[in-house]
Structures are given as C-alpha cells and as structure tokens.
Amino acid sequence: MTRAGHVRRTAAGRLLVVLLGVLAVLAVAAPASAHVGGGEAGSDFDAAVRSVSPDVPGLTVRVLQFGDELEVVNATDTEVTVPGYSGEPYLRIGPDGVWRTAASPATYLNLDRYGRTPMPDGVDITAAPRWEQVSTQAQYVWHDHRTHWMTQDQLPPGVAADPSRPHTVIEWTVPMAHGGTDVVVAGVLTWSPPPPAWLVWPGYALVLAGAVAAGWFARGPRLLAGALAVGALASMYHALATPEPPSSVSSHVGAIVSALLPALLVLLAAAVGVRAAGRGSGGLTGLMAVAVGWLLLVQGLPDVDVLWTANALTAGPPVLARVAVAVLVAGGLGLVLGGVGAARRFRVGARAPVHQVDEPALS
C-alpha cells in the first residue's frame, strides 16, 4: 500500500472512531433506563410472589428490583383496591386508571425506597379520602415496604449472624380486593451470600490482562480481533437478557431499543475491526478496539454491581449475566488500553522508510 493510501485509511479509521464515539455519548443513558425500575442491577436480596389467592384471571402481580417495588396490572373490568398499612383507603386500580388518595400516609411512604418522603399536614388514616388520578392505565408500581428490607446499612439479624449461607428474611403478604372479593398476595424475601472474591476477581483481572496483551504483545491483530468478537457477543447477550420493563413504562419499544442500541454499535465497530484484522490492518483494528472498548464500558458500567452480588436483574442465569458484565467492564477497559497499544505499534510498523531509486545521470 502506498503511503498516501495508508494515510487515507488511517484518516477514515479515525473518523469512524469519532462517529462511534458520538453515538456512544448519545447512548450513555440507554442501558440503565432499560432496566426494571432503573435502579441497581445486582443485589444479595431477592423477592418473589408465591401466590395470588384466589387466582383472578387478568390480575397480574409481580415484584421488581429484588422486591424494592410491587407492580399490579389489572386487565379485568373490575376495580382492584389496595389499602394502606393501617387498612385505610390507598389505591384504586381499574378500567378508568389509577386513583390514589392524598389523605393516606402510604401515599407518601411509598414514594421512596426507604420511606423518607416528608408527610404533609392533614394526612391521617382517619381522614376522608381525597382521590387523585395518577395514571390513565390500569397498572401501577410502588415501593411497598412489606416486600423488602428497610434498613439501608444493616443486614437482617439472621444474615449478620451467619452470612455464609442463604436466608429467608421475611414471608410477606399484601392484601387487596377485586370488587367485593378479598385477594391476598403472598411472597418471600430472601438473602444469598455473594460470590467469594477470591474466586471471581482473578477471573476479572485475567479478562482485563488478556485484552491488553492482545493489543500490546501479539505479533498480529488477529488476537485483538478475537477479543472484539468476544466483546460483541457479550454485549448482544447482555442486551437481549435485559428484563422486561415495568408495564408503567410509557414505551416498551423505546426501552427495548435503548437496551439494544449500544450492542448494535458494538457489533458494527467489532465487524469493522475484525475485517481490518483480516486484511492485515492492525492500526485500524486497534482504533476499532478503542471504540468497542468505550462502548462496552458505556453498556456495562451501569450494571457493575452484578460483579459482586448474588443476584442479577436478568432474563437468564445470574452467572451468565456476571460473565457478560465482566467482559463489558474488564474486557472493555482492556480493549481501550490494548487498542491504544495496537494502534501505536502497527502505525509505527507501517511507517517504514521509503527507498528511492537514484535516477541515472544525464550524459
């Protein structure tokens, strides 16, 4: 390749990196917003609904965010009512939407994960209901404090006494009524020990070191291209395993697209890098590794707590979610560092001195 052709290819590669960087900045908030509740992606706590008794066809209840939130979807023609913690009127969920009374203490307690919302004057369990419509859809999500552990910086006593094994923290119930029929939602909150640090952290370090070494020490760009392919696979799996968003999210399609956007950008940049490696262009492969690494970090950092917690918000096995995030975060950082090394090494190698043939002297 001529020197002019090399310069043009390098300039094109840098332009593509800049373009991918701009798209990545636009996608920074996408992965976090796609998660259920938009909160933590990992926790040692977990909750589950065990039963809805009696079973009401069209009435769906589930816990979100490891028990931090409770979701009710009422697809029936009959209103569902939910009392407050003292039995006072609190919620009405029915065909005409969701109505919440401003007189119930539960209205303000349930706005915050830890019940820290200030209580306005005039709120009392004996006060007459003051109904306010909060949604036109027959579905609602709130922080029900019966389904999660309320103390932020303190473990449950049983867990603190023996954190080496799983525990059932509480078995909870939430009363409701479907028309004139009492309904009881029963569930459980559990705690599981996180994975041992000595087992998982060396693996994360190996992922980081492997990606760096592929850029700085490999004789050619093919190892780095393999790391790009692994990153793209982890990125796509992570996006596809993102849990279904709450029914209260205004656009399910938008949430899904926001989860897939970073993965699609990773796939595009990785394909360019793998193709460049196949053509022997190590410099462009290195530039694509920097772009892919940044995109992986954008996708993985919002979920980094998955690496040291027992449970993960995922539609698949928690261990696969942990592996995917390890590749996104540790592998992403490694690709950025390794890509810089590859771009420097192969760029220097391409700048071999140009030997000119002396023209014969004119006689």
Tab-separated table of C-alpha atoms in Angstrom:
chain	number	residue	atom	x	y	z
A	1	MET	CA	0.000	0.000	0.000
A	2	THR	CA	1.309	3.453	-0.867
A	3	ARG	CA	1.943	5.972	1.856
A	4	ALA	CA	-0.951	8.116	0.576
A	5	GLY	CA	-3.292	5.120	0.722
A	6	HIS	CA	-2.165	4.346	4.266
A	7	VAL	CA	-2.814	7.929	5.335
A	8	ARG	CA	-6.298	7.851	3.805
A	9	ARG	CA	-7.134	4.573	5.539
A	10	THR	CA	-5.866	5.887	8.892
A	11	ALA	CA	-7.899	9.077	8.494
A	12	ALA	CA	-11.007	7.048	7.636
A	13	GLY	CA	-10.474	4.849	10.668
A	14	ARG	CA	-10.116	7.827	12.976
A	15	LEU	CA	-13.251	9.392	11.510
A	16	LEU	CA	-15.164	6.180	12.183
A	17	VAL	CA	-13.895	6.138	15.778
A	18	VAL	CA	-15.100	9.722	16.261
A	19	LEU	CA	-18.504	8.849	14.785
A	20	LEU	CA	-18.856	5.820	17.031
A	21	GLY	CA	-17.797	7.931	19.999
A	22	VAL	CA	-20.525	10.481	19.290
A	23	LEU	CA	-23.108	7.708	19.009
A	24	ALA	CA	-21.825	6.201	22.246
A	25	VAL	CA	-22.266	9.504	24.072
A	26	LEU	CA	-25.859	9.600	22.842
A	27	ALA	CA	-26.373	6.051	24.127
A	28	VAL	CA	-24.810	6.545	27.588
A	29	ALA	CA	-28.159	6.564	29.427
A	30	ALA	CA	-29.731	3.801	27.360
A	31	PRO	CA	-28.626	0.664	29.250
A	32	ALA	CA	-29.650	1.952	32.679
A	33	SER	CA	-33.038	3.202	31.542
A	34	ALA	CA	-33.937	-0.188	30.125
A	35	HIS	CA	-33.677	-1.959	33.460
A	36	VAL	CA	-36.718	-2.652	35.542
A	37	GLY	CA	-37.118	0.289	37.902
A	38	GLY	CA	-33.939	1.952	36.654
A	39	GLY	CA	-32.142	1.079	39.908
A	40	GLU	CA	-29.448	-1.403	40.905
A	41	ALA	CA	-28.750	-4.308	38.577
A	42	GLY	CA	-27.450	-6.585	41.331
A	43	SER	CA	-28.322	-7.376	44.939
A	44	ASP	CA	-27.854	-10.066	47.562
A	45	PHE	CA	-31.577	-9.730	48.357
A	46	ASP	CA	-34.302	-11.138	46.134
A	47	ALA	CA	-38.081	-11.387	46.347
A	48	ALA	CA	-40.750	-13.410	44.615
A	49	VAL	CA	-44.537	-13.630	44.537
A	50	ARG	CA	-45.540	-17.119	45.646
A	51	SER	CA	-49.303	-16.897	45.222
A	52	VAL	CA	-52.255	-14.638	44.472
A	53	SER	CA	-55.226	-16.071	46.315
A	54	PRO	CA	-57.770	-16.504	44.926
A	55	ASP	CA	-56.401	-16.547	41.400
A	56	VAL	CA	-58.049	-13.752	39.384
A	57	PRO	CA	-57.671	-14.099	35.592
A	58	GLY	CA	-56.422	-10.778	34.221
A	59	LEU	CA	-54.858	-9.646	37.511
A	60	THR	CA	-51.039	-9.779	37.456
A	61	VAL	CA	-48.801	-9.022	40.413
A	62	ARG	CA	-45.004	-9.146	40.406
A	63	VAL	CA	-42.089	-7.746	42.394
A	64	LEU	CA	-39.420	-5.621	40.713
A	65	GLN	CA	-35.892	-4.594	41.693
A	66	PHE	CA	-35.337	-7.546	44.073
A	67	GLY	CA	-38.506	-6.676	45.999
A	68	ASP	CA	-37.986	-2.918	46.095
A	69	GLU	CA	-41.176	-2.363	44.079
A	70	LEU	CA	-44.543	-4.047	43.626
A	71	GLU	CA	-46.376	-3.941	40.300
A	72	VAL	CA	-50.094	-4.573	39.801
A	73	VAL	CA	-51.652	-4.843	36.342
A	74	ASN	CA	-55.438	-5.137	36.318
A	75	ALA	CA	-56.734	-6.199	32.892
A	76	THR	CA	-60.218	-7.001	34.224
A	77	ASP	CA	-63.356	-4.880	34.102
A	78	THR	CA	-63.498	-4.735	37.911
A	79	GLU	CA	-61.598	-2.307	40.107
A	80	VAL	CA	-58.822	-3.521	42.412
A	81	THR	CA	-58.383	-1.646	45.693
A	82	VAL	CA	-55.221	-1.680	47.805
A	83	PRO	CA	-55.383	-0.498	51.425
A	84	GLY	CA	-52.640	1.387	53.221
A	85	TYR	CA	-50.572	-0.062	56.054
A	86	SER	CA	-53.308	0.658	58.641
A	87	GLY	CA	-56.126	-0.555	56.425
A	88	GLU	CA	-57.077	2.947	55.241
A	89	PRO	CA	-58.014	3.579	51.573
A	90	TYR	CA	-54.879	3.978	49.450
A	91	LEU	CA	-55.150	2.839	45.781
A	92	ARG	CA	-57.861	2.102	43.235
A	93	ILE	CA	-56.690	0.379	40.034
A	94	GLY	CA	-59.357	-0.186	37.415
A	95	PRO	CA	-60.631	0.439	33.892
A	96	ASP	CA	-60.592	4.211	34.426
A	97	GLY	CA	-56.948	4.251	35.537
A	98	VAL	CA	-55.243	4.558	38.906
A	99	TRP	CA	-56.558	6.732	41.713
A	100	ARG	CA	-54.543	7.432	44.880
A	101	THR	CA	-55.767	9.271	47.935
A	102	ALA	CA	-53.715	12.179	49.243
A	103	ALA	CA	-55.037	11.519	52.758
A	104	SER	CA	-53.287	8.166	53.201
A	105	PRO	CA	-49.829	8.054	54.843
A	106	ALA	CA	-48.993	5.181	52.452
A	107	THR	CA	-49.136	7.636	49.527
A	108	TYR	CA	-46.011	9.404	50.808
A	109	LEU	CA	-44.271	6.468	52.490
A	110	ASN	CA	-44.374	4.513	49.232
A	111	LEU	CA	-42.827	7.241	47.078
A	112	ASP	CA	-39.331	6.446	48.377
A	113	ARG	CA	-37.477	3.160	48.787
A	114	TYR	CA	-36.812	3.936	52.460
A	115	GLY	CA	-39.963	5.928	53.256
A	116	ARG	CA	-38.143	9.274	53.598
A	117	THR	CA	-40.684	11.484	51.800
A	118	PRO	CA	-41.918	14.240	54.181
A	119	MET	CA	-45.510	13.824	55.315
A	120	PRO	CA	-47.656	16.921	54.588
A	121	ASP	CA	-50.184	18.290	57.046
A	122	GLY	CA	-53.664	16.823	57.030
A	123	VAL	CA	-52.570	13.248	56.328
A	124	ASP	CA	-54.283	10.804	58.639
A	125	ILE	CA	-55.643	7.276	58.428
A	126	THR	CA	-58.989	8.525	59.719
A	127	ALA	CA	-59.278	11.393	57.209
A	128	ALA	CA	-61.779	11.206	54.352
A	129	PRO	CA	-60.142	10.000	51.101
A	130	ARG	CA	-59.022	12.703	48.653
A	131	TRP	CA	-58.751	10.761	45.406
A	132	GLU	CA	-56.340	11.980	42.726
A	133	GLN	CA	-55.830	10.269	39.387
A	134	VAL	CA	-52.167	9.314	38.894
A	135	SER	CA	-52.480	7.197	35.740
A	136	THR	CA	-54.942	6.575	32.945
A	137	GLN	CA	-53.749	2.955	32.665
A	138	ALA	CA	-54.923	0.100	34.885
A	139	GLN	CA	-51.430	-0.572	36.230
A	140	TYR	CA	-49.267	0.844	38.973
A	141	VAL	CA	-45.813	0.378	40.555
A	142	TRP	CA	-44.943	1.471	44.088
A	143	HIS	CA	-42.437	0.856	46.891
A	144	ASP	CA	-44.365	-1.483	49.161
A	145	HIS	CA	-42.290	-1.699	52.329
A	146	ARG	CA	-43.567	-5.156	53.222
A	147	THR	CA	-41.664	-6.752	50.341
A	148	HIS	CA	-38.111	-5.523	51.012
A	149	TRP	CA	-35.609	-4.952	53.818
A	150	MET	CA	-35.975	-1.358	55.003
A	151	THR	CA	-32.663	-0.789	56.841
A	152	GLN	CA	-30.145	0.575	54.359
A	153	ASP	CA	-26.823	-0.047	56.141
A	154	GLN	CA	-27.666	-3.035	58.341
A	155	LEU	CA	-28.203	-6.676	57.440
A	156	PRO	CA	-31.096	-8.681	58.911
A	157	PRO	CA	-30.086	-10.237	62.264
A	158	GLY	CA	-30.094	-13.819	60.930
A	159	VAL	CA	-27.957	-12.837	57.961
A	160	ALA	CA	-25.493	-10.892	60.108
A	161	ALA	CA	-25.148	-13.911	62.425
A	162	ASP	CA	-24.291	-16.278	59.545
A	163	PRO	CA	-23.647	-14.587	56.181
A	164	SER	CA	-22.152	-17.748	54.688
A	165	ARG	CA	-25.484	-19.365	53.792
A	166	PRO	CA	-28.823	-18.321	52.215
A	167	HIS	CA	-31.608	-16.991	54.445
A	168	THR	CA	-35.344	-16.411	54.251
A	169	VAL	CA	-35.605	-12.865	55.573
A	170	ILE	CA	-39.402	-12.428	55.641
A	171	GLU	CA	-42.521	-14.072	54.295
A	172	TRP	CA	-44.815	-11.195	53.384
A	173	THR	CA	-48.424	-10.635	52.384
A	174	VAL	CA	-50.119	-7.662	50.709
A	175	PRO	CA	-53.935	-7.502	50.964
A	176	MET	CA	-56.098	-6.296	48.075
A	177	ALA	CA	-59.680	-6.563	46.938
A	178	HIS	CA	-61.064	-7.332	43.496
A	179	GLY	CA	-64.526	-5.843	43.616
A	180	GLY	CA	-66.055	-7.445	46.698
A	181	THR	CA	-63.583	-10.343	46.803
A	182	ASP	CA	-60.619	-10.205	49.162
A	183	VAL	CA	-57.318	-11.063	47.475
A	184	VAL	CA	-54.071	-11.880	49.289
A	185	VAL	CA	-50.702	-11.640	47.541
A	186	ALA	CA	-48.117	-13.773	49.334
A	187	GLY	CA	-44.407	-13.724	48.727
A	188	VAL	CA	-40.949	-14.155	50.215
A	189	LEU	CA	-37.794	-12.064	50.591
A	190	THR	CA	-34.521	-13.975	50.615
A	191	TRP	CA	-30.825	-13.194	51.031
A	192	SER	CA	-27.983	-15.113	49.380
A	193	PRO	CA	-24.235	-14.833	50.010
A	194	PRO	CA	-22.325	-13.049	47.227
A	195	PRO	CA	-19.731	-14.963	45.213
A	196	PRO	CA	-16.388	-15.244	47.033
A	197	ALA	CA	-13.967	-12.524	45.992
A	198	TRP	CA	-11.031	-14.972	45.729
A	199	LEU	CA	-12.956	-16.919	43.092
A	200	VAL	CA	-14.293	-14.202	40.780
A	201	TRP	CA	-11.859	-11.275	40.950
A	202	PRO	CA	-8.875	-13.164	39.495
A	203	GLY	CA	-11.112	-14.020	36.549
A	204	TYR	CA	-11.984	-10.371	36.024
A	205	ALA	CA	-8.271	-9.491	36.165
A	206	LEU	CA	-7.494	-12.151	33.544
A	207	VAL	CA	-10.131	-10.734	31.199
A	208	LEU	CA	-8.564	-7.278	31.540
A	209	ALA	CA	-4.999	-8.550	31.111
A	210	GLY	CA	-5.904	-10.720	28.120
A	211	ALA	CA	-7.419	-7.822	26.187
A	212	VAL	CA	-4.451	-5.573	26.975
A	213	ALA	CA	-1.950	-8.237	25.956
A	214	ALA	CA	-3.774	-8.875	22.666
A	215	GLY	CA	-3.090	-5.283	21.668
A	216	TRP	CA	0.367	-4.683	23.080
A	217	PHE	CA	2.187	-8.004	22.640
A	218	ALA	CA	0.517	-10.118	19.933
A	219	ARG	CA	2.522	-10.376	16.702
A	220	GLY	CA	-0.522	-9.549	14.578
A	221	PRO	CA	-4.020	-8.094	15.002
A	222	ARG	CA	-5.916	-11.405	14.916
A	223	LEU	CA	-5.928	-11.939	18.699
A	224	LEU	CA	-7.269	-8.443	19.160
A	225	ALA	CA	-9.948	-9.202	16.553
A	226	GLY	CA	-10.897	-12.288	18.581
A	227	ALA	CA	-11.277	-10.103	21.674
A	228	LEU	CA	-13.516	-7.781	19.646
A	229	ALA	CA	-15.722	-10.729	18.673
A	230	VAL	CA	-15.996	-11.878	22.311
A	231	GLY	CA	-16.935	-8.351	23.373
A	232	ALA	CA	-19.628	-8.137	20.691
A	233	LEU	CA	-21.070	-11.499	21.781
A	234	ALA	CA	-21.183	-10.438	25.446
A	235	SER	CA	-22.721	-7.091	24.515
A	236	MET	CA	-25.503	-8.658	22.470
A	237	TYR	CA	-26.261	-11.277	25.146
A	238	HIS	CA	-26.406	-8.597	27.823
A	239	ALA	CA	-28.856	-6.540	25.774
A	240	LEU	CA	-31.104	-9.495	24.937
A	241	ALA	CA	-31.143	-10.654	28.579
A	242	THR	CA	-32.313	-7.267	29.853
A	243	PRO	CA	-35.505	-7.870	31.870
A	244	GLU	CA	-38.876	-6.768	30.594
A	245	PRO	CA	-39.554	-3.187	31.747
A	246	PRO	CA	-42.476	-2.384	34.068
A	247	SER	CA	-45.887	-2.104	32.493
A	248	SER	CA	-45.944	1.511	33.668
A	249	VAL	CA	-43.106	2.385	31.259
A	250	SER	CA	-44.692	4.556	28.581
A	251	SER	CA	-42.940	2.837	25.685
A	252	HIS	CA	-41.854	-0.795	25.847
A	253	VAL	CA	-40.482	-0.470	22.319
A	254	GLY	CA	-38.388	2.532	23.352
A	255	ALA	CA	-36.999	0.648	26.355
A	256	ILE	CA	-36.033	-2.320	24.194
A	257	VAL	CA	-34.420	-0.102	21.554
A	258	SER	CA	-32.460	1.765	24.234
A	259	ALA	CA	-31.107	-1.551	25.501
A	260	LEU	CA	-30.147	-2.764	22.023
A	261	LEU	CA	-28.556	0.467	20.727
A	262	PRO	CA	-25.166	0.113	22.461
A	263	ALA	CA	-24.989	-3.570	21.463
A	264	LEU	CA	-25.686	-2.753	17.810
A	265	LEU	CA	-22.959	-0.106	17.845
A	266	VAL	CA	-20.541	-2.631	19.364
A	267	LEU	CA	-21.458	-5.141	16.666
A	268	LEU	CA	-20.807	-2.571	13.924
A	269	ALA	CA	-17.441	-1.450	15.283
A	270	ALA	CA	-16.330	-5.019	16.028
A	271	ALA	CA	-17.188	-6.095	12.472
A	272	VAL	CA	-15.049	-3.273	11.083
A	273	GLY	CA	-12.189	-4.248	13.389
A	274	VAL	CA	-12.366	-7.953	12.523
A	275	ARG	CA	-12.438	-7.145	8.815
A	276	ALA	CA	-9.446	-4.832	9.217
A	277	ALA	CA	-7.515	-7.575	11.019
A	278	GLY	CA	-8.292	-9.994	8.218
A	279	ARG	CA	-6.791	-7.530	5.750
A	280	GLY	CA	-3.712	-7.042	7.891
A	281	SER	CA	-4.562	-3.507	9.018
A	282	GLY	CA	-3.504	-3.677	12.659
A	283	GLY	CA	-3.719	0.086	13.120
A	284	LEU	CA	-7.387	0.219	12.166
A	285	THR	CA	-8.070	-2.860	14.304
A	286	GLY	CA	-6.542	-1.021	17.241
A	287	LEU	CA	-8.684	2.053	16.637
A	288	MET	CA	-11.801	-0.121	16.481
A	289	ALA	CA	-10.735	-1.819	19.720
A	290	VAL	CA	-10.654	1.593	21.418
A	291	ALA	CA	-14.142	2.364	20.080
A	292	VAL	CA	-15.543	-1.048	21.045
A	293	GLY	CA	-13.947	-0.869	24.494
A	294	TRP	CA	-15.562	2.506	25.166
A	295	LEU	CA	-18.946	1.229	24.010
A	296	LEU	CA	-18.631	-1.849	26.211
A	297	LEU	CA	-17.881	0.352	29.215
A	298	VAL	CA	-20.903	2.528	28.410
A	299	GLN	CA	-23.072	-0.573	28.388
A	300	GLY	CA	-21.533	-2.360	31.359
A	301	LEU	CA	-20.774	0.295	33.986
A	302	PRO	CA	-24.450	0.889	34.955
A	303	ASP	CA	-24.600	-2.819	35.871
A	304	VAL	CA	-21.183	-3.169	37.508
A	305	ASP	CA	-22.738	-4.164	40.873
A	306	VAL	CA	-23.612	-7.519	39.265
A	307	LEU	CA	-19.937	-8.455	39.618
A	308	TRP	CA	-20.041	-8.697	43.421
A	309	THR	CA	-23.660	-9.577	44.231
A	310	ALA	CA	-25.529	-12.875	44.386
A	311	ASN	CA	-28.488	-11.911	42.204
A	312	ALA	CA	-28.770	-10.031	38.928
A	313	LEU	CA	-31.589	-8.381	37.026
A	314	THR	CA	-31.512	-10.636	34.005
A	315	ALA	CA	-33.775	-12.837	31.961
A	316	GLY	CA	-31.122	-15.578	32.028
A	317	PRO	CA	-28.908	-17.287	34.618
A	318	PRO	CA	-27.163	-14.866	37.028
A	319	VAL	CA	-23.776	-16.475	36.309
A	320	LEU	CA	-24.071	-15.619	32.611
A	321	ALA	CA	-25.089	-12.062	33.496
A	322	ARG	CA	-21.975	-11.803	35.662
A	323	VAL	CA	-19.731	-13.159	32.906
A	324	ALA	CA	-21.237	-10.768	30.359
A	325	VAL	CA	-20.746	-7.725	32.597
A	326	ALA	CA	-17.178	-8.824	33.373
A	327	VAL	CA	-16.444	-8.844	29.637
A	328	LEU	CA	-18.168	-5.482	29.208
A	329	VAL	CA	-16.311	-3.751	32.039
A	330	ALA	CA	-12.962	-5.530	32.429
A	331	GLY	CA	-12.786	-6.500	28.763
A	332	GLY	CA	-13.932	-3.050	27.675
A	333	LEU	CA	-11.191	-1.341	29.665
A	334	GLY	CA	-8.696	-3.881	28.352
A	335	LEU	CA	-9.738	-3.216	24.755
A	336	VAL	CA	-9.293	0.533	25.223
A	337	LEU	CA	-5.775	0.049	26.590
A	338	GLY	CA	-4.898	-2.760	24.188
A	339	GLY	CA	-6.332	-0.851	21.232
A	340	VAL	CA	-4.106	2.108	22.003
A	341	GLY	CA	-1.125	-0.238	22.043
A	342	ALA	CA	-2.089	-1.896	18.751
A	343	ALA	CA	-2.735	1.429	17.038
A	344	ARG	CA	0.705	2.713	18.125
A	345	ARG	CA	2.624	-0.458	17.286
A	346	PHE	CA	1.142	-1.142	13.885
A	347	ARG	CA	1.113	2.511	12.891
A	348	VAL	CA	4.827	2.721	13.598
A	349	GLY	CA	5.429	-0.501	11.734
A	350	ALA	CA	3.621	0.862	8.691
A	351	ARG	CA	5.926	3.874	8.545
A	352	ALA	CA	8.847	2.066	7.031
A	353	PRO	CA	11.318	4.347	5.273
A	354	VAL	CA	10.670	4.785	1.584
A	355	HIS	CA	13.730	3.950	-0.507
A	356	GLN	CA	14.097	5.943	-3.708
A	357	VAL	CA	15.956	4.667	-6.725
A	358	ASP	CA	18.588	7.118	-7.941
A	359	GLU	CA	17.884	8.273	-11.457
A	360	PRO	CA	20.733	7.800	-13.889
A	361	ALA	CA	22.672	10.949	-14.563
A	362	LEU	CA	22.153	12.534	-17.909
A	363	SER	CA	25.274	12.455	-20.042
